[in-house]
Short mmCIF file of C-alpha atoms in Angstrom, two decimals:
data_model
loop_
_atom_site.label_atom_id
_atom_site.label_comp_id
_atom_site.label_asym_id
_atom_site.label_seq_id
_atom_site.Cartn_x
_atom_site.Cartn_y
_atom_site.Cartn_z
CA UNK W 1 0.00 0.00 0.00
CA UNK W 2 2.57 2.11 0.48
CA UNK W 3 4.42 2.36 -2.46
CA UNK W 4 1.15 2.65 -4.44
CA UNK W 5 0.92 5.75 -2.12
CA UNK W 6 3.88 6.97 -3.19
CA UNK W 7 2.96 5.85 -6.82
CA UNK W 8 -0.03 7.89 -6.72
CA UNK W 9 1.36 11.32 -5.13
CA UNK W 10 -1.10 11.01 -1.96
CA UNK W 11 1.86 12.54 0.21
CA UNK W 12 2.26 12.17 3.50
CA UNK W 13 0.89 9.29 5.77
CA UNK W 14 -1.83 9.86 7.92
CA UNK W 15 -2.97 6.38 9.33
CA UNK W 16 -4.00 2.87 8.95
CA UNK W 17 -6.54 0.36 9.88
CA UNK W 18 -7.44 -3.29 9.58
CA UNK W 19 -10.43 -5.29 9.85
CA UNK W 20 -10.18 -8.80 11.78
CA UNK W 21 -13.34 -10.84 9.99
CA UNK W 22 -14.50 -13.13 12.21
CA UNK W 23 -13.50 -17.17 11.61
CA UNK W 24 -16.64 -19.76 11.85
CA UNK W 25 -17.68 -19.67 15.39
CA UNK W 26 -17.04 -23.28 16.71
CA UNK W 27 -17.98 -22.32 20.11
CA UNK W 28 -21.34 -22.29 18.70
CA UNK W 29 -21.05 -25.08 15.83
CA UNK W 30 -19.84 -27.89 17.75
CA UNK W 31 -22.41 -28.28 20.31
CA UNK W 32 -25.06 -27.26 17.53
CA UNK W 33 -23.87 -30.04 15.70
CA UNK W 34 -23.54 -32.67 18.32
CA UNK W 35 -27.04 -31.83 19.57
CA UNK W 36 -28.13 -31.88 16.18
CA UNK W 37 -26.77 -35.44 15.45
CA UNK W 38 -28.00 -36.85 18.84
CA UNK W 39 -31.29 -35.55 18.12
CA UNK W 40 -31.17 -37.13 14.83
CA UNK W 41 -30.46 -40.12 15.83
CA UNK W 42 -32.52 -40.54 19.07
CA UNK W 43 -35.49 -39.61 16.33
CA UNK W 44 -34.55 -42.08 14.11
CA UNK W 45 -34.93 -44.67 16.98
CA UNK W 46 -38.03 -43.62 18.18
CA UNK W 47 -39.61 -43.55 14.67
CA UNK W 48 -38.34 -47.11 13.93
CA UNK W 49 -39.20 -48.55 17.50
CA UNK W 50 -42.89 -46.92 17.29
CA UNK W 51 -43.37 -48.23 13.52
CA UNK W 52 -41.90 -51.68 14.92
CA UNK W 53 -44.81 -51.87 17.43
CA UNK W 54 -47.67 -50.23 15.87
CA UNK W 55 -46.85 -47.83 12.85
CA UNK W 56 -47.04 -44.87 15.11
CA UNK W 57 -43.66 -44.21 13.53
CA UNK W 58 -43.97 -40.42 13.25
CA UNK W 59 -43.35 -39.82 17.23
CA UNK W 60 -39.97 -39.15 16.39
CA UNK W 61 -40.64 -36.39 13.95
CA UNK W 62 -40.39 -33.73 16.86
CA UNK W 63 -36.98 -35.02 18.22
CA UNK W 64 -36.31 -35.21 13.44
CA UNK W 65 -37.19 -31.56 13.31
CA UNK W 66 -35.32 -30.67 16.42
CA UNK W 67 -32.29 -32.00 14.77
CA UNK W 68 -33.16 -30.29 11.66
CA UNK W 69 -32.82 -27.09 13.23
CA UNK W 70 -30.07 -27.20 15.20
CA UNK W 71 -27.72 -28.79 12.12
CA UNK W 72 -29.33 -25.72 9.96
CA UNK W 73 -28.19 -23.41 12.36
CA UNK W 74 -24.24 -24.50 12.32
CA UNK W 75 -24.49 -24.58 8.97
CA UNK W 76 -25.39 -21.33 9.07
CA UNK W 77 -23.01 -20.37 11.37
CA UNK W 78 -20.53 -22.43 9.36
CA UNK W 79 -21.19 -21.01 5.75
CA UNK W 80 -22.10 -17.63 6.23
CA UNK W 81 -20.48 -15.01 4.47
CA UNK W 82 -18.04 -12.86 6.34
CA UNK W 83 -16.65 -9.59 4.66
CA UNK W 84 -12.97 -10.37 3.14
CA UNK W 85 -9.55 -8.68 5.16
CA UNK W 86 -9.41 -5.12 4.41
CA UNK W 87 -6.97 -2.29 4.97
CA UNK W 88 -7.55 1.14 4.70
CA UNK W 89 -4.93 4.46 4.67
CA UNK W 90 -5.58 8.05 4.68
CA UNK W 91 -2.49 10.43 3.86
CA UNK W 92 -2.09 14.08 3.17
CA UNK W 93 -4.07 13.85 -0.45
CA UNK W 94 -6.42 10.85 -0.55
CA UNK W 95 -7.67 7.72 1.02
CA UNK W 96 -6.45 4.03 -0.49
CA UNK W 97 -7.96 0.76 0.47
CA UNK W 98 -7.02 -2.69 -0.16
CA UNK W 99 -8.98 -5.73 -0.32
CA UNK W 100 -7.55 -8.98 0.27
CA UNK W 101 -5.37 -9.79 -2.80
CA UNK W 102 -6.63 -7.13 -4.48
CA UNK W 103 -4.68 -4.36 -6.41
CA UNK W 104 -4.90 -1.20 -3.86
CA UNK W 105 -7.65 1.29 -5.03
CA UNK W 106 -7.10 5.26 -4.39
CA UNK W 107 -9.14 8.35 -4.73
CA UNK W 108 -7.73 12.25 -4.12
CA UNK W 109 -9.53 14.36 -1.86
CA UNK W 110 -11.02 15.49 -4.87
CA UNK W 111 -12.19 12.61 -6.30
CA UNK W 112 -14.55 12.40 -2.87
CA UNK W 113 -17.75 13.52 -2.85
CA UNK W 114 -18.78 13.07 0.66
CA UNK W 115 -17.51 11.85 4.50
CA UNK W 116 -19.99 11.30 7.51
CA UNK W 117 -19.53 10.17 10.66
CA UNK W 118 -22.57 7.75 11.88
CA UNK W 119 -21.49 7.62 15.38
CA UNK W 120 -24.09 6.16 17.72
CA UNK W 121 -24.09 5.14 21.40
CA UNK W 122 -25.60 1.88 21.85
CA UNK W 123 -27.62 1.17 25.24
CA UNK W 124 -27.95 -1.78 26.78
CA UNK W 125 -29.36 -3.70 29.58
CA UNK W 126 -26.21 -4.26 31.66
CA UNK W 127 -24.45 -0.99 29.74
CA UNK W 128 -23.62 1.11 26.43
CA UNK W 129 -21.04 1.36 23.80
CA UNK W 130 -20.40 3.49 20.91
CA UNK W 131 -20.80 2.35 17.66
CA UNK W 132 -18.43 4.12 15.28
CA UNK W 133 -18.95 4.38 11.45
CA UNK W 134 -17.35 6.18 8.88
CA UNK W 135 -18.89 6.58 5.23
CA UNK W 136 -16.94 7.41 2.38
CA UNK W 137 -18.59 8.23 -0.85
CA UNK W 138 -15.88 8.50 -4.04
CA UNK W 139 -17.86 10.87 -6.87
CA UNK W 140 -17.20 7.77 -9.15
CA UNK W 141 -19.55 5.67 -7.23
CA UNK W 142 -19.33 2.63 -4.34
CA UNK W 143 -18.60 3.69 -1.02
CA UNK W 144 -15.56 2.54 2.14
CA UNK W 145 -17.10 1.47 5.09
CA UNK W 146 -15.00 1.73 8.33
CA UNK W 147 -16.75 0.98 11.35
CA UNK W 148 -16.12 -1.10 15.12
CA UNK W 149 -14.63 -3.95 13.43
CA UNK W 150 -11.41 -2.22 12.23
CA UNK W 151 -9.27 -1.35 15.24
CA UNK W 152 -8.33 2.07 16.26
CA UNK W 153 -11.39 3.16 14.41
CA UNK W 154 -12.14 6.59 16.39
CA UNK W 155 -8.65 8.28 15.83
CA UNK W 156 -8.82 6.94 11.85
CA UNK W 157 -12.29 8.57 11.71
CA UNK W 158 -11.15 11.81 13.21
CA UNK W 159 -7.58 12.29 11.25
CA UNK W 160 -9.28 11.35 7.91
CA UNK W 161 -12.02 13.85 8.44
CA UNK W 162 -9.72 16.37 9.58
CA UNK W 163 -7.56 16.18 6.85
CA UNK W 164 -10.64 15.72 3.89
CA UNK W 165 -12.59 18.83 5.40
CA UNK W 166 -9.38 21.08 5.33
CA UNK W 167 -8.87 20.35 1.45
CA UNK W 168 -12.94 20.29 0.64
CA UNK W 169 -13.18 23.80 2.50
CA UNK W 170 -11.10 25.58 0.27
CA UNK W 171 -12.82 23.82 -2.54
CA UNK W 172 -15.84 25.12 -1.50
CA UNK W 173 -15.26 28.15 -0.13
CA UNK W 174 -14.07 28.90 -4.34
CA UNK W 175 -17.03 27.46 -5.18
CA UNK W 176 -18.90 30.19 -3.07
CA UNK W 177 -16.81 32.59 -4.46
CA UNK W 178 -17.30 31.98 -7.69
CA UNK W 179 -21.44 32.52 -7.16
CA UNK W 180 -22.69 29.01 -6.65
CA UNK W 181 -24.31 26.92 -4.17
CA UNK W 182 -22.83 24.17 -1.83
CA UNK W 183 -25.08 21.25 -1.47
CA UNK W 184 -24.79 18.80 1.24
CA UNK W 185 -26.29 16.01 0.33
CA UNK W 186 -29.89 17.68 -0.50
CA UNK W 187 -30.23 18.22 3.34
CA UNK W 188 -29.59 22.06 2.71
CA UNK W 189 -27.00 24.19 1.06
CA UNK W 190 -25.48 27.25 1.39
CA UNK W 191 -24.28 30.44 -0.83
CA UNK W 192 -22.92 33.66 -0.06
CA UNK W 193 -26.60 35.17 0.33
CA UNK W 194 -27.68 32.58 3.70
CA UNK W 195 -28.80 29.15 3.89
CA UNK W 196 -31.44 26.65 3.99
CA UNK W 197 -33.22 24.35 1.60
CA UNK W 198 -35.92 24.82 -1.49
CA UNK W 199 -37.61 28.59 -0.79
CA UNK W 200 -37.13 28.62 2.78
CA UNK W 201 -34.25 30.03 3.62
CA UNK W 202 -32.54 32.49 6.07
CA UNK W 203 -30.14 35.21 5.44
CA UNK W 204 -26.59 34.91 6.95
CA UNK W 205 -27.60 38.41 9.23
CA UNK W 206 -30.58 36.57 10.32
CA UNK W 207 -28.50 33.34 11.51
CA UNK W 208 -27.86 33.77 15.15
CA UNK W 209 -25.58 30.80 15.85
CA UNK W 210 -25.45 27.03 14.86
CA UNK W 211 -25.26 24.37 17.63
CA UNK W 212 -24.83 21.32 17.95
CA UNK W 213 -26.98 19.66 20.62
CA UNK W 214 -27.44 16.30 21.26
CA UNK W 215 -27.04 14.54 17.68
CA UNK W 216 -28.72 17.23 16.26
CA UNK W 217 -27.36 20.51 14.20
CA UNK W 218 -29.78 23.34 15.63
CA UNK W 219 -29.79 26.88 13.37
CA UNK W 220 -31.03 29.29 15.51
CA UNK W 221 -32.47 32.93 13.69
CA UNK W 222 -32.03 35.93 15.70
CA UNK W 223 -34.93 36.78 18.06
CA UNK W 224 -35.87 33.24 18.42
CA UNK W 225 -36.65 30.92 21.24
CA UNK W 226 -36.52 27.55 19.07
CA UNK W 227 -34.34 26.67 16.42
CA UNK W 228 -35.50 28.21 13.14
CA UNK W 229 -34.57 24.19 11.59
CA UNK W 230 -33.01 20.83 13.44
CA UNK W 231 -31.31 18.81 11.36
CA UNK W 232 -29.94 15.14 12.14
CA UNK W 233 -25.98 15.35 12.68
CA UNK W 234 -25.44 11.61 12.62
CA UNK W 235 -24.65 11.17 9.00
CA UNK W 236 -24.18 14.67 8.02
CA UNK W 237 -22.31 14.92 5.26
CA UNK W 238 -19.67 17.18 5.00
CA UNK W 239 -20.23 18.12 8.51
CA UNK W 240 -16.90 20.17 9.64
CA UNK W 241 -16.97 21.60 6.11
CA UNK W 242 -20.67 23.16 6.44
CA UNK W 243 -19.94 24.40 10.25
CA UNK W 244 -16.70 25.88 8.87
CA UNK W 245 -18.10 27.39 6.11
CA UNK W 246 -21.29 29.41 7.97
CA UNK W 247 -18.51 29.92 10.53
CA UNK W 248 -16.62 32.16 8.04
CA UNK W 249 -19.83 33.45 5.99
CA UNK W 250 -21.59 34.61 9.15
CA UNK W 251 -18.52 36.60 9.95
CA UNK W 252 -18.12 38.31 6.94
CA UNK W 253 -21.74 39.27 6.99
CA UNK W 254 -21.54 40.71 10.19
CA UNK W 255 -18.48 42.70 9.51
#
């Protein structure tokens, strides 16, 4: 990976991850399958002793269907698919991932049309964990998936959004300048004029402040108790970008 790095001009190395897909669970399979087989064969008997003394040999279709189920079931566990070894880099100009055997694949900051965090805390009867997910969505198509089964996935997730929003904010921010809107991901967009989504919008001397409050991005308009629109921030695309860039447009309007 890294000398297709190099090959590819994506500059300095920012960090690494690996998944670790998980082998058949034989914890699970091997009593499945012994219970399964004794079943199987206890049924057998008890079908072949009842039809031995009068025909009623389908008592041992319970004990037959018990078996059934619990031989499906570590096949299952057995056979099921399990997503292939994966590594994935971010450096100073672009993201690369490998899969398996595969030849690396790369894409410039450039050639990335959005990266959001789905970051969610889990809760639980005896506790809660977070459950960390990174999206990354090349303009080309297909998408890289980093989430809690590649390790060290919170520092990845914050050094590879660091480093995209810093190059996507000046690409923006002379996409502004140039007259146009900045979509993010039809959820709203924003121009030099204010922000918001279809006709309602607000001007950028109207915008009080933008939190964000409990998973949710809250734009507040001056003079106003509630938040003039709430907007999910798990999954917000572009998220540092758009905070950055009202950052820096509500400043210059209130110059």
């Amino acid at each position: 990976m890294a000398v297709a790095a190099q090959e590819l001009g994506l500059g300095a190395f920012g960090s690494l991850v690996e998944n670790n897909p998980k082998r058949p669970e034989w914890a699970a399979i091997v009593p499945l399958s012994l219970v399964g087989l004794g079943a199987f064969a206890f049924g057998i008997a008890i079908a072949a002793e009842g039809e031995r003394q009068d025909g009623t040999w389908y008592n041992g279709l319970p004990m037959l269907a018990m078996a059934a189920f619990a031989l499906g079931l570590a096949c299952w566990f057995l056979l099921r698919r399990r997503p292939p070894k994966t590594w994935v880099a971010w450096y100073e100009h672009g993201v690369l991932r490998q899969t398996a055997d595969d030849e690396p694949e790369a894409w410039g900051w450039d050639e990335i049309d959005q990266v959001a965090r789905q970051d969610v805390q889990v809760v639980k009867q005896f506790g809660s964990y977070m459950k960390y997910r990174l999206l990354v969505v090349p303009e080309a198509g297909g998408q890289i998936v980093v989430d809690n089964t590649y390790g060290g996935v919170l520092p990845f997730t914050e050094g590879l959004t660091d480093t995209f929003s810093r190059s996507r904010v000046k690409k923006d921010a002379g996409r502004l300048n140039a007259g146009e809107r900045v979509d993010f991901g039809g959820i709203i967009d924003i121009n030099t004029g204010g922000l918001g989504k279809g006709s309602r919008r607000l001007g950028w001397r109207e915008v009080e402040r933008i939190d964000l409050k409990n998973g949710s991005l809250h734009i507040h308009r001056r003079g106003d108790a509630r938040p003039w629109m709430a907007l999910p921030a798990v999954g917000f695309p572009n998220l540092l970008v758009f905070l950055t860039l009202c950052d820096v447009l509500q400043r210059q309007n209130s110059a």
